[in-house]
Coordinates of C-alpha atoms in Angstrom, one line a residue:
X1 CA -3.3 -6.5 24.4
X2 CA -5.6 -7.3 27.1
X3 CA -7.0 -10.7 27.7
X4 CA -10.6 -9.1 27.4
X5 CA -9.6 -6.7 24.3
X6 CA -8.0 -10.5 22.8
X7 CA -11.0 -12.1 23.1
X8 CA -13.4 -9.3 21.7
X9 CA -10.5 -8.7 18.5
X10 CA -11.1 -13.0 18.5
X11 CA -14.5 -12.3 18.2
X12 CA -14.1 -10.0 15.7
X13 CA -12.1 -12.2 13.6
X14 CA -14.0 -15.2 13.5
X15 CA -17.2 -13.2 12.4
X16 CA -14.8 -11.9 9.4
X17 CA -13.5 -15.2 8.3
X18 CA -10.4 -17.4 9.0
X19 CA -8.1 -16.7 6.1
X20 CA -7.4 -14.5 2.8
X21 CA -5.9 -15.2 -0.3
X22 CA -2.5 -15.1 -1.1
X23 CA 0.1 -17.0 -3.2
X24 CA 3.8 -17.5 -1.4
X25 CA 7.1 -16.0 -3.4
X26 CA 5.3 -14.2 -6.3
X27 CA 3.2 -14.5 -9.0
X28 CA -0.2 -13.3 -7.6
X29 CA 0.7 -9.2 -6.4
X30 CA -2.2 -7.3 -5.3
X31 CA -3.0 -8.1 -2.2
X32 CA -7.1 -9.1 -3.1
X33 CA -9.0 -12.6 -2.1
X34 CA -12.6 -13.0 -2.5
X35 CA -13.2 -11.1 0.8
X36 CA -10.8 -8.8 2.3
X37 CA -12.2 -9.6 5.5
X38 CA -11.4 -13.5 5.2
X39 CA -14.6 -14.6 4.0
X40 CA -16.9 -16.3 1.2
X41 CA -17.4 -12.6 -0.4
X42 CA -20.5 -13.4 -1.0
X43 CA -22.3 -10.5 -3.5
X44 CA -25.3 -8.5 -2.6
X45 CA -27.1 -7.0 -4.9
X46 CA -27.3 -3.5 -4.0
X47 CA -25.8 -0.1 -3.0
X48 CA -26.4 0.2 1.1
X49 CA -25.2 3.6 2.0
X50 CA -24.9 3.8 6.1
X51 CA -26.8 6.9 6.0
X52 CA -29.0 8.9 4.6
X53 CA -30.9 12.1 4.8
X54 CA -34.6 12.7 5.5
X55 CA -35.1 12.6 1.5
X56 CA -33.8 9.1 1.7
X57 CA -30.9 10.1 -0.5
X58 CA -27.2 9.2 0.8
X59 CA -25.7 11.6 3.3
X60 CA -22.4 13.1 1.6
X61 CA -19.4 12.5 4.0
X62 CA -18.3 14.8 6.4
X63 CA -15.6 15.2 8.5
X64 CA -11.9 14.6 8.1
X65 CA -9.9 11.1 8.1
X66 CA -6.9 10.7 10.5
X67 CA -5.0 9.1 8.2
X68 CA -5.0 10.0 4.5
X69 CA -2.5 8.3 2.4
X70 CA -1.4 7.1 -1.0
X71 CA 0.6 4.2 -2.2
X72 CA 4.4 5.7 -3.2
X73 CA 6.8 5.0 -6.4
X74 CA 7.5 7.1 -9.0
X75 CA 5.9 6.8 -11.8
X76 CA 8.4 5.3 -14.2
X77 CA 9.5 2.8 -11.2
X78 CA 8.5 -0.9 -11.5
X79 CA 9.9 -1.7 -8.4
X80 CA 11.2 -0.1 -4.9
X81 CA 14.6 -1.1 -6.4
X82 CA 14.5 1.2 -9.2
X83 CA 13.3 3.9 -6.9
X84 CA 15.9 3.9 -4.5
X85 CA 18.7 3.0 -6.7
X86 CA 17.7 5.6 -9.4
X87 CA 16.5 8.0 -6.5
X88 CA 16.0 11.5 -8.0
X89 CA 15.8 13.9 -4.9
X90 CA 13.9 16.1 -7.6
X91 CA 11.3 13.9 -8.7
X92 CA 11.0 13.0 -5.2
X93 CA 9.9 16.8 -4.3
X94 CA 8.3 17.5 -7.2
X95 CA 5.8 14.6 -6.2
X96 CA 5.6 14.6 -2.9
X97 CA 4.4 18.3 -3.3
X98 CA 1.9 17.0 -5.9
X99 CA 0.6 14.5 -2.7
X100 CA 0.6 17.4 -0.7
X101 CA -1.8 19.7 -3.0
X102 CA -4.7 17.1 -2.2
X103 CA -4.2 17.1 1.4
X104 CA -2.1 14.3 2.1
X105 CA -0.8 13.3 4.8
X106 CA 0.8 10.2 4.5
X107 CA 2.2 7.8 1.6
X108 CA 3.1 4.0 2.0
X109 CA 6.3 2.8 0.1
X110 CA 9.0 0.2 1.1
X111 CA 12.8 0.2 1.2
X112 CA 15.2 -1.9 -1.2
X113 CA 17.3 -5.0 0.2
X114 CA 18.6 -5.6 -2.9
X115 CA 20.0 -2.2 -3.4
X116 CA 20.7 -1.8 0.3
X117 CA 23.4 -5.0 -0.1
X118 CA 24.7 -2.8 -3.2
X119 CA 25.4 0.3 -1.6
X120 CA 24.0 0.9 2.1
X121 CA 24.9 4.5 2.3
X122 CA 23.6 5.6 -1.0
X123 CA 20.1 3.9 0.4
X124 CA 20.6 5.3 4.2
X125 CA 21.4 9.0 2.2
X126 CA 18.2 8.7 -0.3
X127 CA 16.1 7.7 2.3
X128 CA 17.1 10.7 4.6
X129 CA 16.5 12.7 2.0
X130 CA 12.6 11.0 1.2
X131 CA 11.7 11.6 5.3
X132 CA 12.8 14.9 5.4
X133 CA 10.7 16.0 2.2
X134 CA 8.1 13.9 3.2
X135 CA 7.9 16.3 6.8
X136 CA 8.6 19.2 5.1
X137 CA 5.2 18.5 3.5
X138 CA 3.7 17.6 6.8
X139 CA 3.2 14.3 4.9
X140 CA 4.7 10.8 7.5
X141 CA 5.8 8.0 6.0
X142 CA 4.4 4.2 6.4
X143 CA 7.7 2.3 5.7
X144 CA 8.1 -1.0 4.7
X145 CA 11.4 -2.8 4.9
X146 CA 10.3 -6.4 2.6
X147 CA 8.1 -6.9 -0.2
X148 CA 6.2 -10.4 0.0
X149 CA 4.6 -9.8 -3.7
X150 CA 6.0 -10.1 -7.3
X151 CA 8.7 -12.0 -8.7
X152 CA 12.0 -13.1 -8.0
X153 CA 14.8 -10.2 -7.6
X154 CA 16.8 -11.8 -10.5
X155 CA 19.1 -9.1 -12.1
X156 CA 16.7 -8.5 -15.3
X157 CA 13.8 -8.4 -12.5
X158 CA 15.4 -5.8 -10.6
X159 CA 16.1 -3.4 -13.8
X160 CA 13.7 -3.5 -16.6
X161 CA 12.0 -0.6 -17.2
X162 CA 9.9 -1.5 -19.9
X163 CA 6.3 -0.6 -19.5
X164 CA 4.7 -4.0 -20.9
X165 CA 6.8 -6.7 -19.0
X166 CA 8.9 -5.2 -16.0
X167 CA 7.5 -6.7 -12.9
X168 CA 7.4 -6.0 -9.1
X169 CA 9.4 -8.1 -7.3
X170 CA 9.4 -9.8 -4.1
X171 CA 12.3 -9.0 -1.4
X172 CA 14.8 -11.5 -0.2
X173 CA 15.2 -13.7 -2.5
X174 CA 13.5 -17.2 -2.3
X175 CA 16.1 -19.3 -1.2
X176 CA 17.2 -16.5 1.3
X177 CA 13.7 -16.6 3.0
X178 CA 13.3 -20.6 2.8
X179 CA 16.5 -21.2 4.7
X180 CA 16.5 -19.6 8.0
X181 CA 20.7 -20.2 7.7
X182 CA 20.3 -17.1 5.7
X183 CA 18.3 -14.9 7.8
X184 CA 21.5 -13.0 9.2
X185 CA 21.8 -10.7 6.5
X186 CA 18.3 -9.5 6.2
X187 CA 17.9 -9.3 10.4
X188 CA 21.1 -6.8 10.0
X189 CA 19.1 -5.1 7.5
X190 CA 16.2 -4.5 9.9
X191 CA 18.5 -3.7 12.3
X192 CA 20.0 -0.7 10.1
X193 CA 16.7 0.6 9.7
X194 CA 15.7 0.4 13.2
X195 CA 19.1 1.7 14.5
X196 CA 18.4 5.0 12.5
X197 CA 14.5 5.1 12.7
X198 CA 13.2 3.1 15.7
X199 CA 12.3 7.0 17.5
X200 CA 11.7 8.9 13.9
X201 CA 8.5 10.6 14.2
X202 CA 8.3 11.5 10.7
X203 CA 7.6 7.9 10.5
X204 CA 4.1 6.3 10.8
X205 CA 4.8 3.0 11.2
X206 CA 7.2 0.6 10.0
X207 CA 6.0 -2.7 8.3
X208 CA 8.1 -5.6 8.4
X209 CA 6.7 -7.2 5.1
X210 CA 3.9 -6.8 2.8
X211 CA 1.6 -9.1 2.2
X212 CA 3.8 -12.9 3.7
X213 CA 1.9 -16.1 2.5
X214 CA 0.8 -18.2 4.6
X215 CA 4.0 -20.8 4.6
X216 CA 7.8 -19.5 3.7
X217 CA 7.1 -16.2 3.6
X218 CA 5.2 -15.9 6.5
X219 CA 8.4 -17.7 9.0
X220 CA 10.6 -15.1 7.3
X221 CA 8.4 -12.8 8.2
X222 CA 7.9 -13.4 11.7
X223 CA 11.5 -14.0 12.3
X224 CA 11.9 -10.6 11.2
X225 CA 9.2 -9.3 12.8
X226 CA 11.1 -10.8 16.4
X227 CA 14.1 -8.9 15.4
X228 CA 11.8 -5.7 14.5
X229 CA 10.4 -5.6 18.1
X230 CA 13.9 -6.2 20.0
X231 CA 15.1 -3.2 18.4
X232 CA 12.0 -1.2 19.0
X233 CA 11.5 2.5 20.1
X234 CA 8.4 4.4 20.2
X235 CA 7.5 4.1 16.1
X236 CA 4.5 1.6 15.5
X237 CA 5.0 -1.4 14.2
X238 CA 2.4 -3.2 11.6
X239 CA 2.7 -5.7 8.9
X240 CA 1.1 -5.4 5.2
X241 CA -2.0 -7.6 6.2
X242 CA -3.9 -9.1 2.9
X243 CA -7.3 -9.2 5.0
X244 CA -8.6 -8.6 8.2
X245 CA -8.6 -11.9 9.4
X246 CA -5.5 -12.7 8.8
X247 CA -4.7 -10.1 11.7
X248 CA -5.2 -12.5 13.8
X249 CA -1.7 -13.9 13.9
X250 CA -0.1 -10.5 13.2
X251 CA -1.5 -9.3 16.4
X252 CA -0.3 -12.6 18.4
X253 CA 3.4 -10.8 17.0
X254 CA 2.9 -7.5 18.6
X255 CA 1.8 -5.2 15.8
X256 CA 1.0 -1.8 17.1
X257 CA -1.3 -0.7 13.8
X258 CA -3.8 -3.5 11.7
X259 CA -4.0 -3.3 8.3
X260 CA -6.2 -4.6 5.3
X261 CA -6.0 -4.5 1.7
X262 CA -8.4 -5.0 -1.1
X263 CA -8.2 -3.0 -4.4
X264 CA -11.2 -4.3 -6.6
X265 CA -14.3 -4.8 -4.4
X266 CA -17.3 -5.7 -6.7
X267 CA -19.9 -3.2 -5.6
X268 CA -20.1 -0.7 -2.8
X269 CA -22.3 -2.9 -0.7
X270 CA -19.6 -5.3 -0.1
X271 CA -17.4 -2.2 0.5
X272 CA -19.0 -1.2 3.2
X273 CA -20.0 -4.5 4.7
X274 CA -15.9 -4.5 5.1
X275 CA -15.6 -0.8 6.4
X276 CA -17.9 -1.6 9.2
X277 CA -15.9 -5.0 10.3
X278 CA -12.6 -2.6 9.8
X279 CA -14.4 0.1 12.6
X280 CA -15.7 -3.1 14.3
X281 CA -11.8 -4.3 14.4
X282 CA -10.5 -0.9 15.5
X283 CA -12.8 -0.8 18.7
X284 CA -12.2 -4.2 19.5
X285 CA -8.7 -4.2 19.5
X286 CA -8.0 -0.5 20.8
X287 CA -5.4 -0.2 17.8
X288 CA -5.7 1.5 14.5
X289 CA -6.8 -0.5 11.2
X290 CA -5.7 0.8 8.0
X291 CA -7.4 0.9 4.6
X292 CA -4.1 0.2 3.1
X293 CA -4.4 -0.7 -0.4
X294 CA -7.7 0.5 -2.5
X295 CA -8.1 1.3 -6.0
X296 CA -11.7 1.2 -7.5
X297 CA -14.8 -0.7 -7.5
X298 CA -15.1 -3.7 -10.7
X299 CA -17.3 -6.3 -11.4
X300 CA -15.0 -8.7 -11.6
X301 CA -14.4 -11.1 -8.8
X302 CA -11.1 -11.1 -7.5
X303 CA -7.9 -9.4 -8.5
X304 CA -7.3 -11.1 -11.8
X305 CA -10.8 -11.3 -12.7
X306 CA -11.1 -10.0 -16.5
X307 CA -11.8 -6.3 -16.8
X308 CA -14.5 -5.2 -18.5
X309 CA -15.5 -1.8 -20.5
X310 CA -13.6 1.6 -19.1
X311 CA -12.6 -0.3 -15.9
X312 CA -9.0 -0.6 -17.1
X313 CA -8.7 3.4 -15.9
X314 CA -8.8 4.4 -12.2
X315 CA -12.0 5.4 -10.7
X316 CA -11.4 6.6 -6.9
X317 CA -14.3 8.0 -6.5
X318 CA -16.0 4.8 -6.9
X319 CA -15.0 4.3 -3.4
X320 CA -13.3 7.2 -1.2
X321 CA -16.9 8.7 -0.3
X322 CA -17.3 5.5 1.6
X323 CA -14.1 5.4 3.0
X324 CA -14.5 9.1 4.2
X325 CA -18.0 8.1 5.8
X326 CA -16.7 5.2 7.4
X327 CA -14.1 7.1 8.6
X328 CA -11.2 4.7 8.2
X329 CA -7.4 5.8 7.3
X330 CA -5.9 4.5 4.3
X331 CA -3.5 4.7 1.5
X332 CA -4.7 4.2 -2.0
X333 CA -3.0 2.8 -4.7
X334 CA -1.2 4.7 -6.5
X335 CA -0.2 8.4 -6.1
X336 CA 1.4 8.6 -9.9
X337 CA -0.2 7.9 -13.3
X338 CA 1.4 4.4 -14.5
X339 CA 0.4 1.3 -15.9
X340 CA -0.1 -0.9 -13.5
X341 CA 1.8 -3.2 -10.8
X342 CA 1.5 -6.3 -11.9
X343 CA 1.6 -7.7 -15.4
X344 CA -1.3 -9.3 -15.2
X345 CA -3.2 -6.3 -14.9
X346 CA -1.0 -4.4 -17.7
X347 CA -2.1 -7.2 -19.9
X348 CA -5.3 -5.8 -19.5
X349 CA -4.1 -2.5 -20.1
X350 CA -4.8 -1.2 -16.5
X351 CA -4.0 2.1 -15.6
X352 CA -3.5 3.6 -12.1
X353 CA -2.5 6.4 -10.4
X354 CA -3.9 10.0 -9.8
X355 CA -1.1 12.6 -11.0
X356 CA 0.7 13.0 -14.0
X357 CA 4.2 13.8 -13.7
X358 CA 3.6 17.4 -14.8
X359 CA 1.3 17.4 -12.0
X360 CA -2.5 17.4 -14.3
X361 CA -4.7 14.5 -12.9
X362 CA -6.0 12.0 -14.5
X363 CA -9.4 12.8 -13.2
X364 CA -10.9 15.7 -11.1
X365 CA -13.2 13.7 -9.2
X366 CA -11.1 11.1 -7.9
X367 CA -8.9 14.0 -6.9
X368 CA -12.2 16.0 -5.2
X369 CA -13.2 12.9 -3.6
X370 CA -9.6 12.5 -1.8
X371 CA -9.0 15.5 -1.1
X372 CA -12.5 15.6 0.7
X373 CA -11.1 13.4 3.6
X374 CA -9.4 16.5 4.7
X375 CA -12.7 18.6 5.0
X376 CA -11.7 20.4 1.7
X377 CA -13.2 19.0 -1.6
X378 CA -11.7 21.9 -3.4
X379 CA -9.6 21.2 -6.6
X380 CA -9.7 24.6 -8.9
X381 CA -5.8 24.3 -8.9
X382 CA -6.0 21.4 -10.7
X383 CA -6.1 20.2 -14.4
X384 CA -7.8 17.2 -15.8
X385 CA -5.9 14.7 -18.5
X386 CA -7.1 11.4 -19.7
X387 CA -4.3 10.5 -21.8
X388 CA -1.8 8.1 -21.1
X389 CA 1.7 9.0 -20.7
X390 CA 4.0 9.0 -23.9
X391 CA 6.9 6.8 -22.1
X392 CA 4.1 4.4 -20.9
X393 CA 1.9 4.2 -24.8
X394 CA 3.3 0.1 -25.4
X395 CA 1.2 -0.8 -22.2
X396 CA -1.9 1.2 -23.8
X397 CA -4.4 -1.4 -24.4
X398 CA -2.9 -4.3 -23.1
X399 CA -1.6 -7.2 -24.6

């Protein structure tokens, strides 16, 4: 980055805010402060579309969006663990495919230390396998290698499958990222994944960690992230970046791609207020910022906040017409019907995901309203099922 092009993105940033919200080695998941953009969040009362016709009605989106992407696991996977150490190349097709039908072009997922200490050329073979039906699919792949959200990668962490209290969970280990004695291991790991990937142009970009706090996790981080750019080729580089602002130190590490991340805005006003400091963002710095977490608009405050009537269901087409407008790329969250990441949404009985395993949707407009990004709103292939799956009916409701 230039010294002009730092001080307009340093200019940028301190109009967004100086930090986000995040809690170091689990517990919080989610990726959501008050503001996305760093901020006090502070509410506005109503619905500013940023343009609208001579009738004064808003202007439906046009256009397509570079970069249109969903968040990756299958949908009876709790954790990237299970996904890559359960890999079914099948599944893996059958949903990719699924991704595909709406015009994807991209999915964001991460990679498994855990399993990858277990058996490295069982993980090196399934993910082979993942890139090449990703491309086949003219689909590329954002791939993270460590998971800052969730809980620890104990044993029973790692494999429970039930639907009411398996958990994410956050990759190393805590005393593997506290002690920087430890940090051999994981640096070979980057360097496995670089070794085979650094030139992979089915790849989008590889991101070090999502979501690091703002202490431990955030060392670890940048140590790997050190290690990431030795071994570099001509794949991007990015980190999973809770809010804008906290791009500011990601882009002091040499991050090719920006990223942001907030899944429950309150109302479409503050929505865009953030779109427009993302496009802001992207001109300043020259690089690309990515929408890369989103779900639906609630009117709760923050990611915990208590859900209120049929908000426990997704709704993407509370937001993707502003997304498409604004133009931005992203990845929303998730591609597969399952409850949801965290248990302190399933409590709640939260929902997410667009398709069904047998590929019906949960609901045609969200799937009309992402597929629109492409130019193509069309969606006649498609069958509408608001039901929740039968292997997933203990989280129904909530707890």
């Amino acid at each position: 980055m230039t010294n002009h092009s730092r001080r307009r993105f340093l200019a940028v940033a301190a109009a967004v805010g100086a930090s986000g919200c995040s809690t170091p080695l689990g517990g919080m998941g989610g990726g959501d402060s008050e503001d996305p953009a760093g901020g006090s969040g502070t509410e506005t009362p109503t619905d500013l579309p940023r343009r609208t016709t001579s009738a004064g009605t808003p202007e439906p989106p046009s256009g397509t969006v570079d970069v249109r992407g969903a968040i990756y696991l299958p949908a009876r996977a709790f954790n990237s663990y299970q996904m890559w150490s359960d890999y079914d190349r099948e599944v893996i097709e059958r949903d990719l495919g699924y991704a595909a039908s709406v015009n994807l072009n991209a999915v964001r997922t991460w990679l498994c230390y855990e399993h990858w200490l277990e058996d490295p050329e069982a993980h090196g073979r399934a993910l082979e396998h993942f890139l090449r039906a990703a491309d086949e699919r003219d689909i590329r792949v954002l791939l993270g290698v460590f998971e800052g959200v969730g809980e620890p990668p104990t044993e029973e962490n790692l494999e429970n499958t039930n639907p009411v209290d398996a958990v994410g969970v956050f990759s190393p280990s805590g005393d593997v990222v506290r002690n920087p004695d430890l940090w051999d291991r994981p640096r070979e790991f980057v360097r496995w994944v670089m070794d085979r990937h650094r030139d992979d142009d089915r790849l989008l970009a590889i991101e070090i960690m999502n979501e690091p706090g703002w202490t431990i996790q955030k060392s670890f981080a940048r140590g790997m992230h050190e290690t990431l750019r030795e071994e570099r080729g001509d794949v991007p580089l990015t980190v999973g970046s809770t809010s804008l602002a906290n791009n500011t130190d990601y882009a002091e590490w040499g991050v090719d791609a920006l990223q942001f991340h907030y899944n429950f805005p309150s109302n479409a006003a503050i929505l865009n207020d953030v779109l427009d400091q993302a496009t802001s963002m992207q001109e300043a710095t020259s690089k690309p910022v990515w929408f890369a977490e989103w779900q639906r608009i609630r009117t709760g405050r923050g990611f915990h906040s208590k859900v209120e009537g049929d908000e426990w269901q997704p709704d993407y087409s509370s937001m993707a017409p502003h997304i498409h407008r604004a133009g931005v790329g992203n990845f929303f969250w998730t591609l597969m019907v399952q409850p949801a990441y965290t248990v302190a949404q399933r409590k709640q009985g939260v929902l997410v995901g667009l398709f069904h395993e047998d590929g019906a949707v949960w609901d045609l407009e969200d799937a009309r309203s992402i597929k629109a990004m492409s130019g193509d709103p069309s969606v006649d292939h498609l069958e509408e099922r608001k039901e929740w799956p039968e292997w997933a009916a203990a989280a129904e409701g909530g707890t």
